[in-house]
Structures are given as C-alpha cells and as structure tokens.
Amino acid sequence: MAWSLDARIPVHILALGATPAPGMAVLAEAPAEASAPAMAVFSLEGAHVPACACCGARGPVAEALDRLFLGRVRGDFPWFTSIAALPRSDAGAEAIRRTLREDQASSARFRLAP
C-alpha cells in the first residue's frame, strides 16, 4: 500500500475582496484591510530584488511567512492549519507563488493549496 502525507501548511490565494474562513491565518499584501488573530503583512513597495546584498535570497513574502510560522510554534498566535493569502495585485499573487516555489524555508513549511 502506498500513501503519503504532506504536513506543510496550505496557503490559499484568495481573490480580492474574499473573506478568509474562520480559524485561518492571514497573509496580506499591504495596505491590508483584513484582520485576524494570526496575521502577517508584506509589502512589495521598496522591496529589494531577490539575493540583494542586504537581504540575501529572502523577500518580503518569505519574511511574512516566517512571522506567521514562528508565531504559531511559539504560541504567540492561535493555532492555525491553513493560511488565507490576500494579495492586492497580480504582482502580489505572483510573489506569493514564487516564494512558495523558490524559497527553501517557505517551501519546507508551506505549500500552495489547489
């Protein structure tokens, strides 16, 4: 019998104006109109290119996902089993997808939900 388990936290990219389900953490592109007990905001404004000298390979989405993950494991946030991503732009949605695809720490902790 073959089976597998993907224990990574699913990230659901929601359409602009959509409401996250209760209990979901929120990853929002700034400025954020949503609020949740477990929430992190990222901004692409002024974001540096990936692998710049001051930031290394991590970008604003990876940093926001780190804040959510660390808040979850430290008990700073209520426990959540999924994340509602609320991009305000196509660039924000693509930044989330790219981070989940290319950032090693983020892709080890999170996965894009179908």
The first five atom37 places (N, CA, C, CB, O) and aatype in JSON, in Angstrom:
{
  "aatype": [12, 0, 17, 15, 10, 3, 0, 1, 9, 14, 19, 8, 9, 10, 0, 10, 7, 0, 16, 14, 0, 14, 7, 12, 0, 19, 10, 0, 6, 0, 14, 0, 6, 0, 15, 0, 14, 0, 12, 0, 19, 13, 15, 10, 6, 7, 0, 8, 19, 14, 0, 4, 0, 4, 4, 7, 0, 1, 7, 14, 19, 0, 6, 0, 10, 3, 1, 10, 13, 10, 7, 1, 19, 1, 7, 3, 13, 14, 17, 13, 16, 15, 9, 0, 0, 10, 14, 1, 15, 3, 0, 7, 0, 6, 0, 9, 1, 1, 16, 10, 1, 6, 3, 5, 0, 15, 15, 0, 1, 13, 1, 10, 0, 14],
  "atom_mask": [
    [1, 1, 1, 1, 1],
    [1, 1, 1, 1, 1],
    [1, 1, 1, 1, 1],
    [1, 1, 1, 1, 1],
    [1, 1, 1, 1, 1],
    [1, 1, 1, 1, 1],
    [1, 1, 1, 1, 1],
    [1, 1, 1, 1, 1],
    [1, 1, 1, 1, 1],
    [1, 1, 1, 1, 1],
    [1, 1, 1, 1, 1],
    [1, 1, 1, 1, 1],
    [1, 1, 1, 1, 1],
    [1, 1, 1, 1, 1],
    [1, 1, 1, 1, 1],
    [1, 1, 1, 1, 1],
    [1, 1, 1, 0, 1],
    [1, 1, 1, 1, 1],
    [1, 1, 1, 1, 1],
    [1, 1, 1, 1, 1],
    [1, 1, 1, 1, 1],
    [1, 1, 1, 1, 1],
    [1, 1, 1, 0, 1],
    [1, 1, 1, 1, 1],
    [1, 1, 1, 1, 1],
    [1, 1, 1, 1, 1],
    [1, 1, 1, 1, 1],
    [1, 1, 1, 1, 1],
    [1, 1, 1, 1, 1],
    [1, 1, 1, 1, 1],
    [1, 1, 1, 1, 1],
    [1, 1, 1, 1, 1],
    [1, 1, 1, 1, 1],
    [1, 1, 1, 1, 1],
    [1, 1, 1, 1, 1],
    [1, 1, 1, 1, 1],
    [1, 1, 1, 1, 1],
    [1, 1, 1, 1, 1],
    [1, 1, 1, 1, 1],
    [1, 1, 1, 1, 1],
    [1, 1, 1, 1, 1],
    [1, 1, 1, 1, 1],
    [1, 1, 1, 1, 1],
    [1, 1, 1, 1, 1],
    [1, 1, 1, 1, 1],
    [1, 1, 1, 0, 1],
    [1, 1, 1, 1, 1],
    [1, 1, 1, 1, 1],
    [1, 1, 1, 1, 1],
    [1, 1, 1, 1, 1],
    [1, 1, 1, 1, 1],
    [1, 1, 1, 1, 1],
    [1, 1, 1, 1, 1],
    [1, 1, 1, 1, 1],
    [1, 1, 1, 1, 1],
    [1, 1, 1, 0, 1],
    [1, 1, 1, 1, 1],
    [1, 1, 1, 1, 1],
    [1, 1, 1, 0, 1],
    [1, 1, 1, 1, 1],
    [1, 1, 1, 1, 1],
    [1, 1, 1, 1, 1],
    [1, 1, 1, 1, 1],
    [1, 1, 1, 1, 1],
    [1, 1, 1, 1, 1],
    [1, 1, 1, 1, 1],
    [1, 1, 1, 1, 1],
    [1, 1, 1, 1, 1],
    [1, 1, 1, 1, 1],
    [1, 1, 1, 1, 1],
    [1, 1, 1, 0, 1],
    [1, 1, 1, 1, 1],
    [1, 1, 1, 1, 1],
    [1, 1, 1, 1, 1],
    [1, 1, 1, 0, 1],
    [1, 1, 1, 1, 1],
    [1, 1, 1, 1, 1],
    [1, 1, 1, 1, 1],
    [1, 1, 1, 1, 1],
    [1, 1, 1, 1, 1],
    [1, 1, 1, 1, 1],
    [1, 1, 1, 1, 1],
    [1, 1, 1, 1, 1],
    [1, 1, 1, 1, 1],
    [1, 1, 1, 1, 1],
    [1, 1, 1, 1, 1],
    [1, 1, 1, 1, 1],
    [1, 1, 1, 1, 1],
    [1, 1, 1, 1, 1],
    [1, 1, 1, 1, 1],
    [1, 1, 1, 1, 1],
    [1, 1, 1, 0, 1],
    [1, 1, 1, 1, 1],
    [1, 1, 1, 1, 1],
    [1, 1, 1, 1, 1],
    [1, 1, 1, 1, 1],
    [1, 1, 1, 1, 1],
    [1, 1, 1, 1, 1],
    [1, 1, 1, 1, 1],
    [1, 1, 1, 1, 1],
    [1, 1, 1, 1, 1],
    [1, 1, 1, 1, 1],
    [1, 1, 1, 1, 1],
    [1, 1, 1, 1, 1],
    [1, 1, 1, 1, 1],
    [1, 1, 1, 1, 1],
    [1, 1, 1, 1, 1],
    [1, 1, 1, 1, 1],
    [1, 1, 1, 1, 1],
    [1, 1, 1, 1, 1],
    [1, 1, 1, 1, 1],
    [1, 1, 1, 1, 1],
    [1, 1, 1, 1, 1],
    [1, 1, 1, 1, 1]
  ],
  "atom_positions": [
    [[0.85, -1.17, 0.0], [0.0, 0.0, 0.0], [0.9, 1.24, 0.0], [-0.97, -0.01, 1.23], [1.81, 1.36, 0.81]],
    [[0.63, 2.16, -0.9], [1.4, 3.4, -0.99], [0.53, 4.57, -0.52], [1.91, 3.63, -2.43], [-0.62, 4.7, -0.94]],
    [[1.09, 5.39, 0.33], [0.41, 6.6, 0.74], [1.45, 7.65, 1.09], [-0.53, 6.33, 1.93], [2.62, 7.33, 1.3]],
    [[1.02, 8.88, 1.13], [1.93, 9.95, 1.51], [1.16, 11.0, 2.29], [2.61, 10.58, 0.25], [-0.07, 11.1, 2.19]],
    [[1.87, 11.77, 3.05], [1.28, 12.82, 3.85], [2.1, 14.09, 3.65], [1.22, 12.42, 5.36], [3.32, 14.08, 3.83]],
    [[1.45, 15.16, 3.29], [2.12, 16.44, 3.14], [1.7, 17.3, 4.33], [1.76, 17.14, 1.77], [0.6, 17.85, 4.35]],
    [[2.57, 17.41, 5.31], [2.26, 18.12, 6.54], [2.49, 19.62, 6.46], [3.06, 17.55, 7.66], [2.3, 20.33, 7.45]],
    [[2.9, 20.1, 5.3], [3.11, 21.54, 5.16], [1.77, 22.27, 5.28], [3.79, 21.88, 3.81], [0.72, 21.72, 4.96]],
    [[1.83, 23.51, 5.74], [0.62, 24.32, 5.93], [0.16, 24.84, 4.57], [0.89, 25.5, 6.92], [0.95, 25.47, 3.86]],
    [[-1.11, 24.57, 4.18], [-1.58, 25.04, 2.88], [-1.84, 26.55, 2.88], [-2.85, 24.3, 2.49], [-2.37, 27.11, 3.85]],
    [[-1.47, 27.19, 1.78], [-1.7, 28.62, 1.57], [-2.71, 28.75, 0.43], [-0.36, 29.39, 1.23], [-2.46, 28.31, -0.69]],
    [[-3.85, 29.36, 0.73], [-4.91, 29.56, -0.24], [-4.85, 31.01, -0.71], [-6.32, 29.22, 0.36], [-5.04, 31.92, 0.09]],
    [[-4.6, 31.23, -1.99], [-4.59, 32.6, -2.52], [-6.04, 32.96, -2.85], [-3.65, 32.73, -3.79], [-6.64, 32.37, -3.75]],
    [[-6.58, 33.92, -2.13], [-7.97, 34.34, -2.3], [-8.07, 35.53, -3.24], [-8.59, 34.67, -0.95], [-7.14, 36.32, -3.37]],
    [[-9.21, 35.64, -3.88], [-9.48, 36.78, -4.77], [-9.67, 38.05, -3.94], [-10.74, 36.52, -5.65], [-10.05, 37.98, -2.77]],
    [[-9.39, 39.18, -4.54], [-9.56, 40.46, -3.88], [-10.99, 40.59, -3.37], [-9.22, 41.63, -4.84], [-11.94, 40.39, -4.12]],
    [[-11.15, 40.91, -2.11], [-12.46, 41.06, -1.5], [-13.0, 39.8, -0.86], [0.0, 0.0, 0.0], [-14.02, 39.85, -0.16]],
    [[-12.36, 38.65, -1.08], [-12.81, 37.4, -0.47], [-12.53, 37.41, 1.02], [-12.12, 36.18, -1.15], [-11.6, 38.07, 1.49]],
    [[-13.33, 36.68, 1.75], [-13.19, 36.62, 3.21], [-12.59, 35.28, 3.62], [-14.56, 36.83, 3.89], [-13.08, 34.23, 3.2]],
    [[-11.54, 35.29, 4.44], [-10.94, 34.05, 4.91], [-11.92, 33.28, 5.79], [-9.65, 34.33, 5.69], [-12.76, 33.88, 6.46]],
    [[-11.82, 31.97, 5.79], [-12.64, 31.13, 6.66], [-12.18, 31.33, 8.11], [-12.55, 29.63, 6.25], [-11.02, 31.64, 8.36]],
    [[-13.1, 31.15, 9.05], [-12.71, 31.26, 10.46], [-11.57, 30.29, 10.79], [-13.92, 30.99, 11.38], [-11.55, 29.15, 10.31]],
    [[-10.63, 30.75, 11.6], [-9.52, 29.92, 12.02], [-8.31, 29.96, 11.11], [0.0, 0.0, 0.0], [-7.26, 29.43, 11.45]],
    [[-8.45, 30.59, 9.93], [-7.3, 30.69, 9.02], [-6.41, 31.85, 9.45], [-7.78, 30.88, 7.55], [-6.91, 32.89, 9.9]],
    [[-5.12, 31.67, 9.32], [-4.2, 32.79, 9.47], [-4.3, 33.62, 8.19], [-2.72, 32.3, 9.74], [-4.77, 33.13, 7.17]],
    [[-3.85, 34.87, 8.25], [-3.93, 35.76, 7.09], [-2.55, 36.26, 6.73], [-4.89, 36.94, 7.37], [-1.8, 36.75, 7.58]],
    [[-2.23, 36.13, 5.45], [-1.02, 36.72, 4.86], [-1.53, 37.77, 3.89], [-0.08, 35.62, 4.12], [-2.12, 37.43, 2.86]],
    [[-1.32, 39.04, 4.2], [-1.93, 40.11, 3.41], [-0.88, 41.04, 2.81], [-2.88, 40.92, 4.27], [0.14, 41.34, 3.43]],
    [[-1.16, 41.47, 1.59], [-0.33, 42.47, 0.95], [-0.77, 43.84, 1.45], [-0.42, 42.38, -0.61], [-1.97, 44.13, 1.49]],
    [[0.17, 44.67, 1.83], [-0.13, 46.0, 2.36], [-0.6, 46.92, 1.24], [1.11, 46.6, 3.07], [-0.17, 46.77, 0.1]],
    [[-1.48, 47.85, 1.54], [-2.16, 48.02, 2.83], [-3.25, 46.97, 2.99], [-2.77, 49.43, 2.94], [-3.96, 46.64, 2.04]],
    [[-3.37, 46.44, 4.18], [-4.3, 45.34, 4.43], [-5.58, 45.86, 5.06], [-3.65, 44.28, 5.35], [-5.55, 46.65, 6.01]],
    [[-6.69, 45.42, 4.52], [-7.99, 45.79, 5.08], [-8.52, 44.71, 6.0], [-8.99, 46.07, 3.96], [-9.46, 44.94, 6.75]],
    [[-7.92, 43.53, 5.95], [-8.37, 42.41, 6.77], [-7.66, 42.44, 8.11], [-8.1, 41.06, 6.05], [-6.65, 43.12, 8.29]],
    [[-8.22, 41.71, 9.04], [-7.53, 41.49, 10.31], [-7.88, 40.09, 10.79], [-7.94, 42.58, 11.37], [-8.94, 39.55, 10.48]],
    [[-6.97, 39.52, 11.53], [-7.16, 38.17, 12.07], [-6.24, 38.02, 13.27], [-6.86, 37.06, 10.99], [-5.24, 38.73, 13.37]],
    [[-6.57, 37.11, 14.18], [-5.7, 36.88, 15.34], [-4.28, 36.46, 14.94], [-6.3, 35.83, 16.23], [-3.32, 36.79, 15.64]],
    [[-4.14, 35.75, 13.83], [-2.83, 35.36, 13.31], [-2.7, 36.0, 11.94], [-2.66, 33.77, 13.24], [-3.31, 35.55, 10.97]],
    [[-1.89, 37.05, 11.86], [-1.79, 37.81, 10.61], [-0.39, 38.37, 10.42], [-2.83, 38.95, 10.59], [0.25, 38.8, 11.38]],
    [[0.07, 38.36, 9.16], [1.33, 39.0, 8.8], [1.1, 39.74, 7.49], [2.5, 37.95, 8.66], [0.39, 39.26, 6.6]],
    [[1.7, 40.91, 7.39], [1.54, 41.77, 6.22], [2.89, 41.9, 5.52], [0.98, 43.16, 6.6], [3.93, 42.0, 6.17]],
    [[2.85, 41.89, 4.18], [4.06, 42.13, 3.4], [3.8, 43.26, 2.42], [4.5, 40.85, 2.65], [2.65, 43.53, 2.06]],
    [[4.87, 43.91, 2.01], [4.76, 44.98, 1.03], [5.82, 44.79, -0.05], [4.92, 46.37, 1.71], [6.98, 44.52, 0.24]],
    [[5.38, 44.94, -1.28], [6.33, 44.87, -2.39], [6.91, 46.25, -2.71], [5.65, 44.29, -3.63], [7.86, 46.36, -3.47]],
    [[6.34, 47.29, -2.12], [6.86, 48.65, -2.31], [8.21, 48.75, -1.64], [5.87, 49.7, -1.73], [8.34, 48.49, -0.44]],
    [[9.2, 49.12, -2.39], [10.54, 49.25, -1.84], [11.23, 47.93, -1.6], [0.0, 0.0, 0.0], [12.34, 47.89, -1.06]],
    [[10.6, 46.84, -2.0], [11.23, 45.53, -1.81], [12.45, 45.43, -2.7], [10.23, 44.38, -2.11], [12.46, 45.91, -3.84]],
    [[13.45, 44.82, -2.18], [14.69, 44.65, -2.93], [14.58, 43.44, -3.85], [15.89, 44.51, -1.98], [13.73, 42.57, -3.64]],
    [[15.41, 43.4, -4.83], [15.43, 42.25, -5.73], [15.91, 41.04, -4.95], [16.33, 42.52, -6.98], [16.7, 41.19, -4.02]],
    [[15.46, 39.83, -5.31], [15.95, 38.64, -4.62], [17.48, 38.55, -4.68], [15.33, 37.38, -5.22], [18.09, 38.87, -5.7]],
    [[18.07, 38.12, -3.58], [19.51, 37.93, -3.44], [20.3, 39.24, -3.43], [20.02, 37.06, -4.55], [21.49, 39.23, -3.74]],
    [[19.66, 40.35, -3.07], [20.44, 41.6, -2.96], [21.38, 41.46, -1.75], [19.5, 42.87, -2.81], [21.18, 40.59, -0.91]],
    [[22.36, 42.32, -1.67], [23.4, 42.19, -0.64], [22.86, 42.34, 0.78], [24.47, 43.22, -0.88], [23.4, 41.73, 1.7]],
    [[21.81, 43.15, 0.97], [21.32, 43.36, 2.34], [20.29, 42.34, 2.78], [20.74, 44.73, 2.47], [20.13, 42.1, 3.97]],
    [[19.59, 41.73, 1.84], [18.51, 40.81, 2.21], [18.83, 39.35, 1.96], [17.28, 41.17, 1.47], [18.14, 38.47, 2.48]],
    [[19.84, 39.06, 1.19], [20.09, 37.68, 0.82], [18.99, 37.23, -0.13], [0.0, 0.0, 0.0], [18.48, 38.04, -0.9]],
    [[18.65, 35.98, -0.08], [17.67, 35.44, -1.03], [16.24, 35.56, -0.54], [17.98, 34.01, -1.3], [15.32, 35.2, -1.27]],
    [[16.01, 36.05, 0.65], [14.65, 36.12, 1.22], [13.99, 37.43, 0.8], [14.69, 36.0, 2.77], [14.65, 38.46, 0.7]],
    [[12.71, 37.38, 0.57], [11.94, 38.55, 0.19], [10.87, 38.86, 1.22], [0.0, 0.0, 0.0], [10.79, 38.19, 2.24]],
    [[10.04, 39.88, 0.96], [9.03, 40.29, 1.93], [7.98, 39.22, 2.21], [8.35, 41.53, 1.45], [7.49, 39.13, 3.34]],
    [[7.61, 38.42, 1.23], [6.63, 37.35, 1.46], [7.23, 36.28, 2.36], [6.16, 36.73, 0.11], [6.57, 35.81, 3.28]],
    [[8.47, 35.89, 2.11], [9.14, 34.89, 2.94], [9.26, 35.38, 4.38], [10.54, 34.56, 2.38], [9.07, 34.6, 5.32]],
    [[9.57, 36.64, 4.56], [9.68, 37.19, 5.92], [8.33, 37.17, 6.62], [10.23, 38.61, 5.87], [8.25, 36.86, 7.81]],
    [[7.25, 37.51, 5.9], [5.91, 37.48, 6.49], [5.51, 36.06, 6.85], [4.88, 38.1, 5.54], [4.93, 35.82, 7.91]],
    [[5.81, 35.1, 5.96], [5.51, 33.7, 6.27], [6.31, 33.23, 7.48], [5.81, 32.82, 5.05], [5.79, 32.47, 8.3]],
    [[7.55, 33.67, 7.61], [8.36, 33.34, 8.79], [7.68, 33.85, 10.06], [9.78, 33.95, 8.67], [7.62, 33.13, 11.06]],
    [[7.16, 35.08, 10.03], [6.49, 35.65, 11.21], [5.27, 34.8, 11.59], [6.07, 37.11, 10.94], [5.04, 34.55, 12.77]],
    [[4.5, 34.37, 10.59], [3.35, 33.51, 10.88], [3.79, 32.17, 11.48], [2.53, 33.27, 9.6], [3.24, 31.72, 12.49]],
    [[4.78, 31.55, 10.85], [5.24, 30.24, 11.33], [5.78, 30.33, 12.75], [6.31, 29.68, 10.39], [5.43, 29.52, 13.6]],
    [[6.64, 31.31, 13.01], [7.23, 31.44, 14.34], [6.18, 31.8, 15.38], [8.33, 32.5, 14.34], [6.24, 31.3, 16.51]],
    [[5.23, 32.64, 15.02], [4.14, 32.97, 15.94], [3.31, 31.75, 16.29], [0.0, 0.0, 0.0], [2.85, 31.6, 17.42]],
    [[3.13, 30.88, 15.31], [2.37, 29.64, 15.52], [3.11, 28.7, 16.47], [2.1, 28.92, 14.18], [2.53, 28.21, 17.43]],
    [[4.39, 28.44, 16.21], [5.13, 27.47, 17.04], [5.46, 28.01, 18.43], [6.41, 27.06, 16.34], [5.61, 27.23, 19.37]],
    [[5.58, 29.31, 18.57], [5.87, 29.91, 19.88], [4.62, 30.13, 20.71], [6.6, 31.23, 19.7], [4.71, 30.43, 21.9]],
    [[3.45, 29.97, 20.1], [2.2, 30.2, 20.82], [1.78, 31.65, 20.87], [0.0, 0.0, 0.0], [0.86, 32.0, 21.61]],
    [[2.43, 32.51, 20.09], [2.04, 33.92, 20.05], [0.73, 34.12, 19.29], [3.15, 34.76, 19.39], [0.01, 35.09, 19.53]],
    [[0.42, 33.21, 18.38], [-0.82, 33.24, 17.6], [-1.65, 32.02, 17.97], [-0.53, 33.27, 16.07], [-1.1, 31.0, 18.4]],
    [[-2.97, 32.12, 17.81], [-3.77, 30.9, 17.94], [-3.32, 29.89, 16.88], [-5.3, 31.21, 17.8], [-2.87, 30.27, 15.8]],
    [[-3.45, 28.6, 17.2], [-3.05, 27.55, 16.26], [-3.9, 27.65, 15.0], [-3.21, 26.14, 16.91], [-5.11, 27.8, 15.07]],
    [[-3.25, 27.56, 13.86], [-3.97, 27.56, 12.58], [-3.44, 26.42, 11.73], [-3.82, 28.93, 11.84], [-2.29, 26.0, 11.87]],
    [[-4.3, 25.93, 10.84], [-3.92, 24.82, 9.98], [-3.88, 25.22, 8.51], [-4.87, 23.67, 10.17], [-3.54, 24.39, 7.65]],
    [[-4.22, 26.47, 8.2], [-4.12, 26.96, 6.83], [-4.01, 28.47, 6.85], [-5.35, 26.51, 5.99], [-4.28, 29.13, 7.85]],
    [[-3.6, 29.0, 5.7], [-3.38, 30.44, 5.57], [-4.19, 30.96, 4.39], [-1.87, 30.77, 5.39], [-4.2, 30.36, 3.32]],
    [[-4.86, 32.08, 4.6], [-5.53, 32.79, 3.52], [-4.61, 33.9, 3.07], [-6.93, 33.35, 3.98], [-4.32, 34.83, 3.83]],
    [[-4.14, 33.82, 1.84], [-3.28, 34.87, 1.28], [-4.18, 35.88, 0.57], [-2.2, 34.28, 0.3], [-5.02, 35.5, -0.25]],
    [[-4.01, 37.15, 0.9], [-4.84, 38.21, 0.35], [-3.98, 39.21, -0.43], [-5.62, 38.93, 1.46], [-3.68, 40.29, 0.08]],
    [[-3.6, 38.85, -1.65], [-2.82, 39.8, -2.45], [-3.72, 40.92, -2.96], [-2.13, 39.09, -3.63], [-4.9, 40.71, -3.21]],
    [[-3.16, 42.11, -3.11], [-3.91, 43.25, -3.64], [-3.64, 43.45, -5.12], [-3.56, 44.53, -2.87], [-4.26, 44.28, -5.77]],
    [[-2.71, 42.68, -5.66], [-2.31, 42.87, -7.05], [-1.87, 41.54, -7.65], [-1.18, 43.92, -7.17], [-1.61, 40.57, -6.93]],
    [[-1.77, 41.51, -8.97], [-1.23, 40.32, -9.64], [0.21, 40.1, -9.23], [-1.34, 40.46, -11.17], [0.66, 38.96, -9.08]],
    [[0.96, 41.2, -9.06], [2.36, 41.09, -8.63], [2.45, 40.47, -7.24], [3.04, 42.47, -8.64], [3.35, 39.68, -6.98]],
    [[1.52, 40.82, -6.35], [1.5, 40.24, -5.01], [1.2, 38.75, -5.05], [0.0, 0.0, 0.0], [1.84, 37.96, -4.35]],
    [[0.23, 38.35, -5.87], [-0.1, 36.92, -6.01], [1.09, 36.16, -6.58], [-1.34, 36.73, -6.91], [1.39, 35.05, -6.12]],
    [[1.76, 36.73, -7.57], [2.92, 36.06, -8.16], [4.07, 35.98, -7.15], [3.38, 36.79, -9.44], [4.81, 35.0, -7.13]],
    [[4.25, 37.01, -6.33], [5.3, 36.99, -5.31], [5.05, 35.86, -4.31], [5.37, 38.34, -4.57], [6.0, 35.22, -3.85]],
    [[3.79, 35.61, -3.97], [3.46, 34.52, -3.06], [3.78, 33.18, -3.72], [1.96, 34.58, -2.65], [4.42, 32.32, -3.12]],
    [[3.33, 33.01, -4.96], [3.61, 31.76, -5.68], [5.11, 31.52, -5.82], [2.94, 31.78, -7.07], [5.6, 30.41, -5.59]],
    [[5.85, 32.55, -6.21], [7.29, 32.44, -6.41], [7.99, 32.07, -5.09], [7.87, 33.76, -6.97], [8.9, 31.25, -5.08]],
    [[7.57, 32.69, -4.0], [8.17, 32.39, -2.7], [7.93, 30.93, -2.31], [7.61, 33.32, -1.62], [8.84, 30.26, -1.85]],
    [[6.7, 30.45, -2.51], [6.39, 29.07, -2.16], [7.11, 28.08, -3.07], [4.9, 28.83, -2.24], [7.33, 26.93, -2.69]],
    [[7.47, 28.52, -4.26], [8.18, 27.67, -5.21], [9.69, 27.71, -4.99], [7.85, 28.09, -6.64], [10.35, 26.68, -5.11]],
    [[10.25, 28.88, -4.68], [11.7, 29.07, -4.73], [12.39, 29.26, -3.38], [11.99, 30.23, -5.56], [13.59, 28.97, -3.28]],
    [[11.7, 29.73, -2.37], [12.34, 29.95, -1.07], [12.36, 28.63, -0.29], [11.59, 31.07, -0.26], [11.3, 28.05, -0.03]],
    [[13.53, 28.17, 0.06], [13.67, 26.85, 0.67], [12.94, 26.71, 2.0], [15.12, 26.53, 0.87], [12.24, 25.72, 2.22]],
    [[13.08, 27.68, 2.89], [12.41, 27.59, 4.19], [10.9, 27.65, 4.02], [12.89, 28.71, 5.14], [10.17, 26.89, 4.66]],
    [[10.43, 28.55, 3.17], [8.99, 28.68, 2.95], [8.4, 27.42, 2.32], [8.69, 29.88, 2.08], [7.34, 26.96, 2.73]],
    [[9.08, 26.87, 1.33], [8.55, 25.68, 0.65], [8.63, 24.44, 1.55], [9.32, 25.42, -0.66], [7.92, 23.47, 1.31]],
    [[9.48, 24.46, 2.57], [9.54, 23.34, 3.51], [8.4, 23.42, 4.53], [10.89, 23.33, 4.24], [7.98, 22.39, 5.07]],
    [[7.9, 24.62, 4.8], [6.86, 24.81, 5.81], [5.46, 24.94, 5.23], [7.17, 26.03, 6.63], [4.47, 24.58, 5.86]],
    [[5.38, 25.47, 4.0], [4.09, 25.83, 3.41], [3.99, 25.25, 2.0], [3.91, 27.37, 3.37], [4.99, 24.95, 1.35]],
    [[2.74, 25.09, 1.53], [2.5, 24.66, 0.16], [1.31, 25.43, -0.39], [2.25, 23.11, 0.1], [0.42, 25.84, 0.36]],
    [[1.31, 25.63, -1.7], [0.2, 26.29, -2.35], [-0.96, 25.32, -2.4], [0.59, 26.78, -3.77], [-0.82, 24.2, -2.9]],
    [[-2.11, 25.74, -1.89], [-3.29, 24.88, -1.93], [-3.86, 24.86, -3.33], [-4.36, 25.36, -0.91], [-3.78, 25.86, -4.05]],
    [[-4.43, 23.72, -3.73], [-5.01, 23.64, -5.09], [-6.23, 24.52, -5.23], [-5.39, 22.19, -5.42], [-6.84, 24.57, -6.31]]
  ]
}
